[in-house]
PDB file of C-alpha atoms in Angstrom:
ATOM      1  CA  MET A  67      89.024  76.656 172.016  1.00  0.00           C
ATOM      2  CA  ARG A  68      85.360  77.590 171.754  1.00  0.00           C
ATOM      3  CA  LEU A  69      86.127  81.241 172.398  1.00  0.00           C
ATOM      4  CA  VAL A  70      88.590  81.299 169.501  1.00  0.00           C
ATOM      5  CA  GLN A  71      86.048  79.682 167.172  1.00  0.00           C
ATOM      6  CA  CYS A  72      83.386  82.171 168.235  1.00  0.00           C
ATOM      7  CA  LEU A  73      85.691  85.134 167.650  1.00  0.00           C
ATOM      8  CA  ARG A  74      86.870  83.746 164.305  1.00  0.00           C
ATOM      9  CA  SER A  75      83.259  83.386 163.099  1.00  0.00           C
ATOM     10  CA  LYS A  76      82.725  87.105 163.783  1.00  0.00           C
ATOM     11  CA  LEU A  77      85.615  88.046 161.476  1.00  0.00           C
ATOM     12  CA  LYS A  78      85.551  87.894 157.699  1.00  0.00           C
ATOM     13  CA  ASP A  79      88.602  86.934 155.660  1.00  0.00           C
ATOM     14  CA  PHE A  80      88.137  89.721 153.133  1.00  0.00           C
ATOM     15  CA  SER A  81      88.512  92.717 155.426  1.00  0.00           C
ATOM     16  CA  ASN A  82      89.339  91.596 158.980  1.00  0.00           C
ATOM     17  CA  PHE A  83      86.436  93.704 160.226  1.00  0.00           C
ATOM     18  CA  PRO A  84      83.777  92.231 162.517  1.00  0.00           C
ATOM     19  CA  LYS A  85      80.412  91.690 160.840  1.00  0.00           C
ATOM     20  CA  GLU A  86      78.690  94.045 163.291  1.00  0.00           C
ATOM     21  CA  TYR A  87      81.078  96.862 162.355  1.00  0.00           C
ATOM     22  CA  VAL A  88      80.405  96.401 158.648  1.00  0.00           C
ATOM     23  CA  GLU A  89      76.635  96.380 159.185  1.00  0.00           C
ATOM     24  CA  ARG A  90      76.814  99.446 161.448  1.00  0.00           C
ATOM     25  CA  SER A  91      78.937 101.376 158.952  1.00  0.00           C
ATOM     26  CA  LYS A  92      76.506 100.568 156.108  1.00  0.00           C
ATOM     27  CA  ARG A  93      73.522 101.731 158.168  1.00  0.00           C
ATOM     28  CA  GLN A  94      71.905 104.965 156.926  1.00  0.00           C
ATOM     29  CA  VAL A  95      69.565 106.462 159.522  1.00  0.00           C
ATOM     30  CA  TYR A  96      67.174 109.232 158.443  1.00  0.00           C
ATOM     31  CA  PHE A  97      65.537 109.793 161.841  1.00  0.00           C
ATOM     32  CA  GLU A  98      65.974 108.389 165.332  1.00  0.00           C
ATOM     33  CA  THR A  99      63.905 109.240 168.411  1.00  0.00           C
ATOM     34  CA  PRO A 100      65.747 110.846 171.347  1.00  0.00           C
ATOM     35  CA  ARG A 101      67.152 108.562 174.030  1.00  0.00           C
ATOM     36  CA  ALA A 102      64.828 109.602 176.811  1.00  0.00           C
ATOM     37  CA  ARG A 103      62.471 107.713 179.101  1.00  0.00           C
ATOM     38  CA  ASN A 104      59.319 109.129 177.554  1.00  0.00           C
ATOM     39  CA  TYR A 105      60.240 108.066 173.968  1.00  0.00           C
ATOM     40  CA  LEU A 106      59.980 104.617 172.460  1.00  0.00           C
ATOM     41  CA  PRO A 107      63.115 103.627 170.530  1.00  0.00           C
ATOM     42  CA  ARG A 108      62.180 104.087 166.866  1.00  0.00           C
ATOM     43  CA  THR A 109      64.356 104.613 163.816  1.00  0.00           C
ATOM     44  CA  VAL A 110      63.649 105.418 160.202  1.00  0.00           C
ATOM     45  CA  GLU A 111      66.469 104.071 158.072  1.00  0.00           C
ATOM     46  CA  ARG A 112      67.216 103.052 154.529  1.00  0.00           C
ATOM     47  CA  LYS A 113      66.264  99.426 153.912  1.00  0.00           C
ATOM     48  CA  LYS A 114      68.658  98.700 151.076  1.00  0.00           C
ATOM     49  CA  TYR A 115      72.219 100.018 151.058  1.00  0.00           C
ATOM     50  CA  ARG A 116      73.337 101.760 147.852  1.00  0.00           C
ATOM     51  CA  TYR A 117      76.948 100.914 147.133  1.00  0.00           C
ATOM     52  CA  THR A 118      79.238 103.474 145.537  1.00  0.00           C
ATOM     53  CA  THR A 119      82.941 103.455 144.695  1.00  0.00           C
ATOM     54  CA  ASN A 120      83.876 103.266 148.381  1.00  0.00           C
ATOM     55  CA  ARG A 121      85.408 100.137 149.912  1.00  0.00           C
ATOM     56  CA  PRO A 122      83.249  97.069 149.199  1.00  0.00           C
ATOM     57  CA  TRP A 123      82.709  94.349 151.802  1.00  0.00           C
ATOM     58  CA  THR A 124      82.137  91.146 149.916  1.00  0.00           C
ATOM     59  CA  GLU A 125      83.441  87.651 150.394  1.00  0.00           C
ATOM     60  CA  GLU A 126      84.078  86.299 146.894  1.00  0.00           C
ATOM     61  CA  TRP A 127      84.712  87.827 143.507  1.00  0.00           C
ATOM     62  CA  GLY A 128      86.118  86.647 140.191  1.00  0.00           C
ATOM     63  CA  TYR A 129      87.872  89.809 138.996  1.00  0.00           C
ATOM     64  CA  PHE A 130      90.898  91.229 140.788  1.00  0.00           C
ATOM     65  CA  ARG A 131      93.104  94.291 140.533  1.00  0.00           C
ATOM     66  CA  GLY A 132      95.874  93.588 138.066  1.00  0.00           C
ATOM     67  CA  ASP A 133      93.824  91.290 135.804  1.00  0.00           C
ATOM     68  CA  ARG A 134      94.173  91.894 132.067  1.00  0.00           C
ATOM     69  CA  VAL A 135      90.780  92.417 130.417  1.00  0.00           C
ATOM     70  CA  GLU A 136      89.393  93.242 126.978  1.00  0.00           C
ATOM     71  CA  VAL A 137      86.689  95.879 126.495  1.00  0.00           C
ATOM     72  CA  LEU A 138      83.665  94.652 124.509  1.00  0.00           C
ATOM     73  CA  VAL A 139      81.678  97.896 124.040  1.00  0.00           C
ATOM     74  CA  GLY A 140      82.131 101.586 123.311  1.00  0.00           C
ATOM     75  CA  LYS A 141      84.880 103.498 121.571  1.00  0.00           C
ATOM     76  CA  ASP A 142      87.536 101.356 123.279  1.00  0.00           C
ATOM     77  CA  LYS A 143      86.063  98.112 121.919  1.00  0.00           C
ATOM     78  CA  GLY A 144      88.794  95.504 121.409  1.00  0.00           C
ATOM     79  CA  LYS A 145      91.388  97.312 123.532  1.00  0.00           C
ATOM     80  CA  GLN A 146      93.085  95.574 126.442  1.00  0.00           C
ATOM     81  CA  GLY A 147      93.940  97.023 129.825  1.00  0.00           C
ATOM     82  CA  PHE A 148      94.515  96.210 133.473  1.00  0.00           C
ATOM     83  CA  ILE A 149      91.932  96.481 136.255  1.00  0.00           C
ATOM     84  CA  THR A 150      92.811  99.191 138.769  1.00  0.00           C
ATOM     85  CA  GLN A 151      89.691  99.171 140.944  1.00  0.00           C
ATOM     86  CA  VAL A 152      86.851  96.713 141.605  1.00  0.00           C
ATOM     87  CA  ILE A 153      83.380  97.700 142.870  1.00  0.00           C
ATOM     88  CA  THR A 154      81.719  94.337 143.413  1.00  0.00           C
ATOM     89  CA  GLU A 155      78.319  95.516 144.648  1.00  0.00           C
ATOM     90  CA  ARG A 156      77.628  97.393 141.410  1.00  0.00           C
ATOM     91  CA  ASN A 157      79.410  94.809 139.165  1.00  0.00           C
ATOM     92  CA  TRP A 158      81.877  97.497 138.109  1.00  0.00           C
ATOM     93  CA  VAL A 159      85.579  97.523 137.344  1.00  0.00           C
ATOM     94  CA  ILE A 160      87.722 100.504 136.436  1.00  0.00           C
ATOM     95  CA  CYS A 161      90.426  99.798 133.860  1.00  0.00           C
ATOM     96  CA  GLU A 162      93.650 101.713 133.485  1.00  0.00           C
ATOM     97  CA  GLY A 163      93.515 104.039 130.471  1.00  0.00           C
ATOM     98  CA  LEU A 164      90.181 102.745 129.117  1.00  0.00           C
ATOM     99  CA  ASN A 165      86.618 104.122 128.999  1.00  0.00           C
ATOM    100  CA  TRP A 166      87.486 107.783 129.594  1.00  0.00           C
ATOM    101  CA  HIS A 167      84.843 110.436 130.082  1.00  0.00           C
ATOM    102  CA  TYR A 168      85.346 114.190 130.160  1.00  0.00           C
ATOM    103  CA  ARG A 169      83.817 116.721 132.517  1.00  0.00           C
ATOM    104  CA  THR A 170      83.910 120.532 132.369  1.00  0.00           C
ATOM    105  CA  VAL A 171      84.581 122.260 135.684  1.00  0.00           C
ATOM    106  CA  ALA A 172      84.317 125.961 136.620  1.00  0.00           C
ATOM    107  CA  ALA A 173      82.707 127.088 133.375  1.00  0.00           C
ATOM    108  CA  GLU A 174      81.515 130.684 133.594  1.00  0.00           C
ATOM    109  CA  LYS A 175      80.393 133.419 131.236  1.00  0.00           C
ATOM    110  CA  GLY A 176      83.863 134.637 130.218  1.00  0.00           C
ATOM    111  CA  PHE A 177      85.829 131.459 131.011  1.00  0.00           C
ATOM    112  CA  PRO A 178      85.293 128.198 129.104  1.00  0.00           C
ATOM    113  CA  GLY A 179      86.265 126.061 132.105  1.00  0.00           C
ATOM    114  CA  ILE A 180      88.687 123.235 132.691  1.00  0.00           C
ATOM    115  CA  LEU A 181      88.286 119.836 131.067  1.00  0.00           C
ATOM    116  CA  ILE A 182      88.909 116.954 133.491  1.00  0.00           C
ATOM    117  CA  LYS A 183      89.427 113.436 132.190  1.00  0.00           C
ATOM    118  CA  SER A 184      88.569 110.417 134.374  1.00  0.00           C
ATOM    119  CA  GLU A 185      87.970 106.711 133.908  1.00  0.00           C
ATOM    120  CA  ALA A 186      84.362 105.535 133.964  1.00  0.00           C
ATOM    121  CA  PRO A 187      83.414 102.114 135.356  1.00  0.00           C
ATOM    122  CA  LEU A 188      82.699  99.112 133.127  1.00  0.00           C
ATOM    123  CA  ASP A 189      80.072  96.461 133.875  1.00  0.00           C
ATOM    124  CA  VAL A 190      81.680  93.025 134.319  1.00  0.00           C
ATOM    125  CA  THR A 191      78.653  91.112 133.026  1.00  0.00           C
ATOM    126  CA  LYS A 192      78.564  92.649 129.546  1.00  0.00           C
ATOM    127  CA  ASP A 193      81.372  95.198 129.048  1.00  0.00           C
ATOM    128  CA  ILE A 194      84.614  93.254 129.668  1.00  0.00           C
ATOM    129  CA  ARG A 195      86.151  89.824 129.207  1.00  0.00           C
ATOM    130  CA  LEU A 196      89.231  88.293 130.840  1.00  0.00           C
ATOM    131  CA  ILE A 197      92.278  87.653 128.657  1.00  0.00           C
ATOM    132  CA  ASP A 198      93.611  84.115 128.144  1.00  0.00           C
ATOM    133  CA  PRO A 199      97.292  84.147 129.216  1.00  0.00           C
ATOM    134  CA  SER A 200      98.383  81.718 126.471  1.00  0.00           C
ATOM    135  CA  ASP A 201      97.304  83.678 123.370  1.00  0.00           C
ATOM    136  CA  LEU A 202      96.185  87.064 124.817  1.00  0.00           C
ATOM    137  CA  GLN A 203      92.660  86.713 123.393  1.00  0.00           C
ATOM    138  CA  GLY A 204      89.421  87.284 125.298  1.00  0.00           C
ATOM    139  CA  CYS A 205      87.888  84.181 126.886  1.00  0.00           C
ATOM    140  CA  GLU A 206      85.318  82.866 129.314  1.00  0.00           C
ATOM    141  CA  TRP A 207      86.654  81.368 132.536  1.00  0.00           C
ATOM    142  CA  GLU A 208      85.610  79.200 135.478  1.00  0.00           C
ATOM    143  CA  TRP A 209      86.906  78.243 138.911  1.00  0.00           C
ATOM    144  CA  ARG A 210      88.536  74.807 139.294  1.00  0.00           C
ATOM    145  CA  TYR A 211      90.582  73.001 141.920  1.00  0.00           C
ATOM    146  CA  THR A 212      94.187  71.895 141.396  1.00  0.00           C
ATOM    147  CA  GLU A 213      95.612  68.616 142.682  1.00  0.00           C
ATOM    148  CA  GLU A 214      96.846  70.448 145.790  1.00  0.00           C
ATOM    149  CA  GLY A 215      93.284  71.630 146.495  1.00  0.00           C
ATOM    150  CA  GLU A 216      93.905  75.247 145.549  1.00  0.00           C
ATOM    151  CA  MET A 217      91.123  77.110 143.748  1.00  0.00           C
ATOM    152  CA  VAL A 218      92.289  78.653 140.437  1.00  0.00           C
ATOM    153  CA  ARG A 219      90.749  80.342 137.405  1.00  0.00           C
ATOM    154  CA  VAL A 220      90.847  78.351 134.176  1.00  0.00           C
ATOM    155  CA  SER A 221      90.125  79.479 130.624  1.00  0.00           C
ATOM    156  CA  THR A 222      87.244  77.451 129.158  1.00  0.00           C
ATOM    157  CA  ARG A 223      88.703  77.723 125.637  1.00  0.00           C
ATOM    158  CA  THR A 224      92.299  76.540 126.207  1.00  0.00           C
ATOM    159  CA  TYR A 225      92.038  75.208 129.793  1.00  0.00           C
ATOM    160  CA  MET A 226      95.108  77.274 130.654  1.00  0.00           C
ATOM    161  CA  LEU A 227      95.545  78.265 134.298  1.00  0.00           C
ATOM    162  CA  ASP A 228      95.320  81.984 134.991  1.00  0.00           C
ATOM    163  CA  ASP A 229      98.374  82.937 137.042  1.00  0.00           C
ATOM    164  CA  CYS A 230      96.981  85.343 139.625  1.00  0.00           C
ATOM    165  CA  SER A 231     100.176  85.557 141.681  1.00  0.00           C
ATOM    166  CA  GLU A 232     100.821  89.141 140.566  1.00  0.00           C
ATOM    167  CA  CYS A 233      97.172  90.156 141.051  1.00  0.00           C
ATOM    168  CA  ILE A 234      96.430  92.207 144.134  1.00  0.00           C
ATOM    169  CA  ALA A 235      93.297  90.817 145.794  1.00  0.00           C
TER     170      ALA A 235
END
């Protein structure tokens, strides 16, 4: 029984990877001394990990893929869309069809180049707002417990439960 508890504490629910694996994969080593008898083991590594759009390893988050959100800033202000990707470490979400930016590739002297369109990330703290399922308006939300003890998102304006059954966590 103790062995099972020990092994379970090493695993995280969000990714089923052991904690040591996650820490080792995030490690960025700039220099490491050779593994020889006449060298002391020293490493020069990055202290703080810089997260990008790669797979995040976090335990809890309030926004999920498939959530309907409203954009609060930019040229898409007031438009609604669905979240396609979540980058929790940078507080970013990428919404389907919203917040496009254009990039020119292979531009040369005689060739104007190719214009590539891609979705830029939005900051969850100030750029988006979740949509209330009852009236499809933007709202603030909070976590609450149901009578069965399940944790659910609730709109603070209408106190309507957010049905996250179709959301992909």
